[in-house]
Each structure stands twice: as C-alpha cells, then as structure tokens.
Short mmCIF file of C-alpha atoms in Angstrom, two decimals:
data_model
loop_
_atom_site.label_atom_id
_atom_site.label_comp_id
_atom_site.label_asym_id
_atom_site.label_seq_id
_atom_site.Cartn_x
_atom_site.Cartn_y
_atom_site.Cartn_z
CA PRO A 1 44.36 6.85 -0.42
CA THR A 2 45.35 8.14 -3.84
CA GLN A 3 48.90 7.25 -4.87
CA ALA A 4 51.20 9.95 -6.19
CA GLY A 5 50.95 10.57 -9.91
CA GLU A 6 47.27 9.72 -10.56
CA ALA A 7 46.63 13.41 -11.06
CA GLU A 8 48.89 16.30 -10.25
CA HIS A 9 48.44 17.01 -6.54
CA SER A 10 44.84 15.74 -6.67
CA SER A 11 45.16 14.14 -3.24
CA GLY A 12 46.75 17.33 -1.99
CA ARG A 13 43.78 19.40 -3.13
CA ARG A 14 41.38 17.03 -1.41
CA TRP A 15 43.38 17.19 1.83
CA LYS A 16 43.62 20.97 1.73
CA ASN A 17 39.85 21.23 1.35
CA ARG A 18 39.31 18.70 4.12
CA ARG A 19 41.75 20.37 6.50
CA LYS A 20 39.93 23.68 6.13
CA ARG A 21 37.22 22.01 8.20
CA GLN A 22 39.19 19.37 10.11
CA THR A 23 42.34 19.17 12.21
CA PHE A 24 44.37 15.99 12.72
CA LEU A 25 46.79 14.86 15.37
CA PRO A 26 50.30 14.02 14.16
CA SER A 27 51.49 10.43 14.26
CA PRO A 28 52.91 9.44 17.68
CA ALA A 29 55.81 7.84 15.77
CA ARG A 30 56.60 10.89 13.62
CA GLU A 31 60.26 11.36 12.66
CA VAL A 32 60.40 13.83 9.76
CA THR A 33 62.73 16.78 9.23
CA PRO A 34 61.61 20.17 7.83
CA GLU A 35 63.53 19.39 4.63
CA GLU A 36 61.67 16.11 4.23
CA GLU A 37 58.36 17.86 4.85
CA ALA A 38 59.21 20.37 2.12
CA ALA A 39 60.01 17.55 -0.31
CA LEU A 40 56.72 15.77 0.46
CA LEU A 41 54.83 19.02 0.05
CA GLU A 42 56.39 19.40 -3.39
CA GLN A 43 55.60 15.80 -4.33
CA LEU A 44 52.08 15.51 -2.92
CA GLY A 45 50.85 19.05 -2.37
CA TYR A 46 50.49 18.35 1.38
CA VAL A 47 52.21 16.50 4.22
CA PRO A 48 50.18 13.49 5.45
CA PRO A 49 49.36 14.12 9.13
CA ASN A 50 49.89 10.46 10.06
CA ILE A 51 53.33 10.11 8.47
CA CYS A 52 55.88 8.26 10.59
CA SER A 53 59.00 8.56 8.44
CA ILE A 54 60.51 8.44 4.97
CA SER A 55 60.84 4.69 4.43
CA ALA A 56 62.59 4.70 1.03
CA ARG A 57 64.63 7.18 -1.01
CA SER A 58 65.98 7.28 -4.52
CA GLY A 59 69.50 5.92 -4.60
CA ASN A 60 69.33 3.81 -1.45
CA ASN A 61 68.73 0.59 -3.37
CA ALA A 62 71.90 1.07 -5.42
CA ASN A 63 73.99 2.41 -2.51
CA ILE A 64 74.32 5.72 -4.33
CA ILE A 65 73.78 7.56 -1.07
CA ALA A 66 74.69 6.71 2.48
CA ASP A 67 72.19 5.88 5.19
CA GLY A 68 70.91 8.88 7.10
CA ILE A 69 70.72 11.18 4.05
CA SER A 70 68.84 13.88 6.00
CA THR A 71 70.68 17.18 5.66
CA ASN A 72 69.92 20.83 6.11
CA SER A 73 69.72 21.40 2.36
CA ALA A 74 66.73 21.21 0.05
CA ILE A 75 65.93 17.80 -1.44
CA ASP A 76 65.84 17.49 -5.23
CA THR A 77 62.49 15.86 -6.09
CA SER A 78 63.10 15.68 -9.84
CA SER A 79 63.25 12.35 -11.69
CA LYS A 80 67.05 12.42 -11.35
CA GLY A 81 67.12 13.66 -7.78
CA ILE A 82 69.16 11.45 -5.46
CA GLY A 83 67.80 11.05 -1.95
CA ARG A 84 64.27 12.20 -2.77
CA PRO A 85 61.42 10.38 -0.98
CA ILE A 86 60.16 7.29 -2.79
CA ALA A 87 57.85 6.00 -0.03
CA ILE A 88 56.69 6.89 3.44
CA GLN A 89 55.60 4.83 6.42
CA SER A 90 52.16 5.85 7.67
CA TYR A 91 50.62 5.38 11.11
CA PRO A 92 47.67 2.93 11.05
CA LEU A 93 45.23 5.43 12.55
CA LEU A 94 44.24 8.88 11.31
CA VAL A 95 43.04 10.88 14.32
CA GLN A 96 40.78 13.88 13.73
CA ILE A 97 40.28 16.43 16.50
CA VAL A 98 36.52 16.82 16.90
CA ASN A 99 36.49 19.03 19.98
CA LYS A 100 39.78 20.24 21.38
CA GLU A 101 38.30 21.62 24.60
CA GLU A 102 36.55 18.34 25.42
CA ASN A 103 39.44 16.24 24.07
CA LYS A 104 37.16 14.44 21.62
CA HIS A 105 38.77 12.57 18.72
CA ASN A 106 37.53 10.57 15.76
CA GLN A 107 39.80 7.69 14.70
CA THR A 108 39.84 6.38 11.14
CA PRO A 109 41.81 3.28 10.08
CA PHE A 110 44.65 3.90 7.62
CA PRO A 111 45.74 0.44 6.41
CA THR A 112 48.26 1.61 3.78
CA MET A 113 51.42 1.35 5.87
CA TYR A 114 53.85 2.07 3.03
CA TRP A 115 52.78 4.68 0.54
CA LEU A 116 54.48 5.66 -2.72
CA THR A 117 55.04 9.43 -2.87
CA CYS A 118 57.25 10.02 -5.93
CA HIS A 119 55.03 10.84 -8.91
CA HIS A 120 57.86 10.05 -11.36
CA VAL A 121 58.02 6.47 -10.12
CA SER A 122 54.24 6.26 -9.78
CA LYS A 123 53.72 7.33 -13.38
CA ALA A 124 56.18 4.68 -14.59
CA ILE A 125 54.47 1.97 -12.53
CA SER A 126 51.09 3.02 -13.95
CA GLU A 127 52.50 2.39 -17.41
CA ILE A 128 53.71 -1.05 -16.31
CA GLU A 129 50.20 -1.80 -15.04
CA ARG A 130 48.69 -0.71 -18.36
CA ASN A 131 50.97 -3.21 -20.07
CA GLY A 132 49.26 -6.06 -18.25
CA TYR A 133 51.82 -6.89 -15.57
CA VAL A 134 49.32 -7.19 -12.72
CA ARG A 135 47.86 -10.26 -14.44
CA LYS A 136 51.31 -11.53 -15.50
CA PHE A 137 52.63 -11.34 -11.95
CA GLN A 138 49.47 -13.01 -10.65
CA SER A 139 50.06 -15.91 -13.04
CA ARG A 140 53.66 -16.30 -11.87
CA LEU A 141 52.50 -16.63 -8.27
CA GLU A 142 49.75 -19.08 -9.15
CA ASP A 143 52.17 -21.32 -11.06
CA ASP A 144 54.84 -21.68 -8.36
CA ALA A 145 54.09 -23.28 -4.98
CA SER A 146 57.14 -21.81 -3.23
CA LEU A 147 56.36 -18.30 -4.47
CA ALA A 148 52.72 -18.73 -3.44
CA LYS A 149 53.78 -19.67 0.09
CA GLU A 150 56.06 -16.64 0.34
CA TRP A 151 53.26 -14.43 -1.01
CA TRP A 152 50.94 -15.49 1.82
CA GLN A 153 53.74 -14.89 4.34
CA CYS A 154 54.43 -11.46 2.88
CA HIS A 155 50.84 -10.36 3.54
CA GLU A 156 50.91 -11.84 7.05
CA GLU A 157 54.15 -10.05 7.93
CA TYR A 158 52.82 -6.77 6.56
CA ALA A 159 49.75 -6.99 8.80
CA ALA A 160 51.85 -7.99 11.83
CA GLU A 161 54.26 -5.09 11.26
CA ARG A 162 51.41 -2.59 10.99
CA TRP A 163 49.81 -3.91 14.20
CA GLY A 164 53.18 -3.58 15.95
CA LEU A 165 53.50 0.02 14.77
CA LEU A 166 50.57 1.09 16.95
CA SER A 167 51.23 2.76 20.29
CA ASP A 168 50.36 0.71 23.36
CA SER A 169 47.40 2.96 24.12
CA ASP A 170 45.97 2.73 20.58
CA ARG A 171 46.39 -1.04 20.52
CA GLU A 172 44.70 -1.32 23.90
CA TRP A 173 41.81 0.85 22.67
CA LEU A 174 41.29 -1.33 19.60
CA LEU A 175 41.29 -4.48 21.71
CA SER A 176 38.95 -3.13 24.37
CA THR A 177 35.29 -4.13 24.65
CA ASN A 178 32.21 -2.57 26.23
CA GLN A 179 33.62 0.89 25.82
CA LEU A 180 30.23 2.61 26.18
CA ASP A 181 27.03 2.19 28.14
CA GLU A 182 25.09 -0.79 26.85
CA GLU A 183 22.42 1.20 24.99
CA ASP A 184 25.06 3.15 23.04
CA ASN A 185 27.61 0.39 22.71
CA ASN A 186 26.54 -1.76 19.76
CA SER A 187 27.24 0.50 16.79
CA GLU A 188 30.40 2.00 18.26
CA GLN A 189 31.73 -1.43 19.23
CA ARG A 190 31.10 -2.77 15.73
CA LYS A 191 33.02 0.20 14.35
CA VAL A 192 35.99 -0.44 16.64
CA ASP A 193 35.93 -4.18 15.90
CA SER A 194 35.91 -3.48 12.16
CA MET A 195 38.85 -1.09 12.52
CA ARG A 196 40.79 -3.65 14.56
CA GLU A 197 40.17 -6.38 11.97
CA MET A 198 41.34 -4.12 9.16
CA ILE A 199 44.50 -2.98 10.92
CA GLN A 200 45.40 -6.36 12.42
CA TYR A 201 44.69 -8.63 9.45
CA SER A 202 44.67 -6.82 6.11
CA GLY A 203 47.81 -7.34 4.05
CA VAL A 204 49.36 -5.29 1.25
CA ALA A 205 46.82 -3.31 -0.81
CA GLY A 206 44.03 -4.20 1.63
CA THR A 207 44.13 -7.98 1.20
CA ASP A 208 42.40 -9.72 4.14
CA HIS A 209 44.79 -12.68 4.28
CA ARG A 210 43.15 -14.30 7.31
CA ARG A 211 39.67 -14.34 5.77
CA LEU A 212 41.07 -15.64 2.49
CA ARG A 213 42.80 -18.50 4.31
CA ASP A 214 39.69 -19.30 6.31
CA ASN A 215 37.64 -19.53 3.12
CA THR A 216 40.17 -21.51 1.10
CA ASP A 217 40.89 -25.21 1.51
CA GLU A 218 44.62 -26.00 1.22
CA ASP A 219 43.89 -28.45 -1.59
CA ASP A 220 41.54 -26.12 -3.47
CA LYS A 221 42.45 -25.33 -7.03
CA ASN A 222 40.80 -22.79 -9.22
CA GLU A 223 39.37 -23.67 -12.60
CA ASP A 224 42.72 -23.59 -14.42
CA SER A 225 44.33 -25.79 -11.74
CA SER A 226 46.68 -23.06 -10.53
CA LEU A 227 47.38 -22.26 -6.88
CA TYR A 228 45.05 -19.92 -5.03
CA VAL A 229 46.93 -16.84 -3.82
CA PRO A 230 45.87 -13.32 -2.78
CA SER A 231 45.34 -11.12 -5.84
CA VAL A 232 48.11 -8.71 -6.76
CA LYS A 233 45.89 -5.63 -7.19
CA CYS A 234 48.05 -2.47 -7.01
CA LEU A 235 51.72 -2.48 -8.07
CA HIS A 236 52.22 0.94 -6.48
CA SER A 237 51.48 -0.45 -3.02
CA HIS A 238 53.69 -3.50 -3.54
CA TYR A 239 56.58 -1.39 -4.79
CA ALA A 240 56.36 1.01 -1.84
CA HIS A 241 56.38 -2.01 0.47
CA TYR A 242 59.29 -3.68 -1.32
CA ARG A 243 61.47 -0.57 -1.28
CA SER A 244 60.75 0.01 2.39
CA GLN A 245 61.45 -3.67 3.12
CA LYS A 246 64.61 -3.69 1.05
CA GLU A 247 66.12 -0.99 3.19
CA GLY A 248 64.78 -2.49 6.41
CA GLY A 249 65.89 -6.09 5.84
CA SER A 250 62.55 -7.90 6.21
CA ALA A 251 62.54 -11.71 6.24
CA VAL A 252 60.11 -12.25 3.34
CA ILE A 253 60.66 -9.86 0.45
CA ASN A 254 57.61 -8.60 -1.47
CA ILE A 255 58.37 -10.48 -4.67
CA VAL A 256 55.87 -8.48 -6.75
CA GLY A 257 57.56 -5.28 -5.64
CA LYS A 258 60.91 -6.80 -6.60
CA TRP A 259 59.64 -7.75 -10.07
CA THR A 260 58.27 -4.21 -10.45
CA HIS A 261 61.65 -2.78 -9.46
CA GLU A 262 63.41 -4.91 -12.09
CA LEU A 263 60.99 -3.69 -14.76
CA LEU A 264 61.52 -0.07 -13.76
CA ILE A 265 65.27 -0.48 -14.17
CA GLU A 266 64.85 -2.20 -17.54
CA GLU A 267 62.16 0.00 -19.07
CA PHE A 268 62.93 3.39 -17.49
CA PRO A 269 66.75 3.58 -17.42
CA ASP A 270 66.80 7.39 -17.10
CA LEU A 271 64.72 7.34 -13.92
CA ILE A 272 66.84 7.31 -10.77
CA ILE A 273 65.17 5.06 -8.26
#
C-alpha cells in the first residue's frame, strides 16, 4: 500500500474509485472512534476498511500527552498537532464482499501491519531516504553481529505478532486444506497457501525472513565480508513499526525505526512527532 505523503491523497483517490465498485468488511479487531476516523480521513483521504486501531500518536514518545488521548473533540492533524495519528495497526486480511446475498467474500492478504499515516512525518522520512540513509543503516547492521541478530529477531516477532492478530476463524481458514472439490481445489489451495505464507512469515516491509534464513548459511559472508541481514528497504514501514512498538513495549525494538526517529528529531526540530 502507498504510504502517506507520496502524493496528496493519492491512495485515497484510488480507494474511492475502488470502493465505488467494491465493498469491504471492517476489521474484526476494529477499535476506532469517530474523531479518529475524521483525522484519518483528513490525513489519507479515506479510512482503511481493515484498520484495527491507532497504534502511535504524535507526542506519545515524549510523554507530551497521556495514554488514552481519545476525546470528543477534533484532532489537530497539522505538523504541530499533538495527539494526531502517526501510525495505524491494520488487520492482515482485506475482505471484499463479492455477493452479500450468498455471503461470498474475497480475501486479500494485507501484510503491512503497521502503516504510517501522517504525511508530515512521511515527507520528512522520504527526505531522509533521499539522503542515502537506507544504505547507511544497512551497513550498520551488516557491520555489527549483535545488531544483525536483533534485526532477524525483529522480523520474526513482527510476523508472529501479525499471525496472532488474526481471528481464530481466519487463522483456521488459512491453515485448512482441501477446501474445495478435488477438480477445483488446486488453484484455490495454492492461493490460500501463498496468503498463509505471506501473513505468517513475512517480516517488516515484506521481508520473508524464513526463506532468507533457509537460503543463507550461518557462516556465509557476502563479498565485502559483512554479515548477511534482511535488507532495510522502506524507512516508512520501519518507523511505523518502531513507534507502535515503542508504545507497546515489544521485546526487540526495531533499531532502524529508532535510528530514523533520532534523525527526525535532529533534522526536523519543528515537527512534533
């Protein structure tokens, strides 16, 4: 999915056009107030149908605001707004209603569990990326064995958390086999198996940590003799994960998200995050 700030409400326009033809079920774990929905609508141009909750807000990291900010007043989404959404937690499946009368649904995997919504922060992170920090952070990880180990664990915990976010019925459906008559089963089963693999094993920014481990010998070194670690890819995804972790108290902090946070504070002092 497009992160906030790539183009003004571009993802919102796409969703509006799509929803003219399609209807989606809300997340079974949805906990969002009308005020939060209004803030997301202002930030994104739409409210993601599979949203679970606001997972990070501006000011939380610095204890500017108390926990449970939700109020009955409008949320200031400006760059200096305190309590505005920074990231959301998304349900791992996007469920389209195909035929309401026949109760037919079409499930699509949605592996981005934590999603940056604030376009002010997203724009700043894009500038950090343009300054070469994806490669710089990658080099830091490759040069430090303890950081590399934590980086693998971070991806594994992300995948495990997303798998645990599923409802019992959705998890059971993804684990089931022989769901159709034999002649119709092959293609549909492959689709379900692929969805399960993606949801159960892909880490932050879509990294398939299990496949990478399976294809990498512990003693392997790349050509410059540095450690092999999953590539950093998108700082937006890592920052959304870090901020959501930071408030949730996860065991292994997303170190790339932390480094991104430190750069935001240093290089964008007027931006309240």
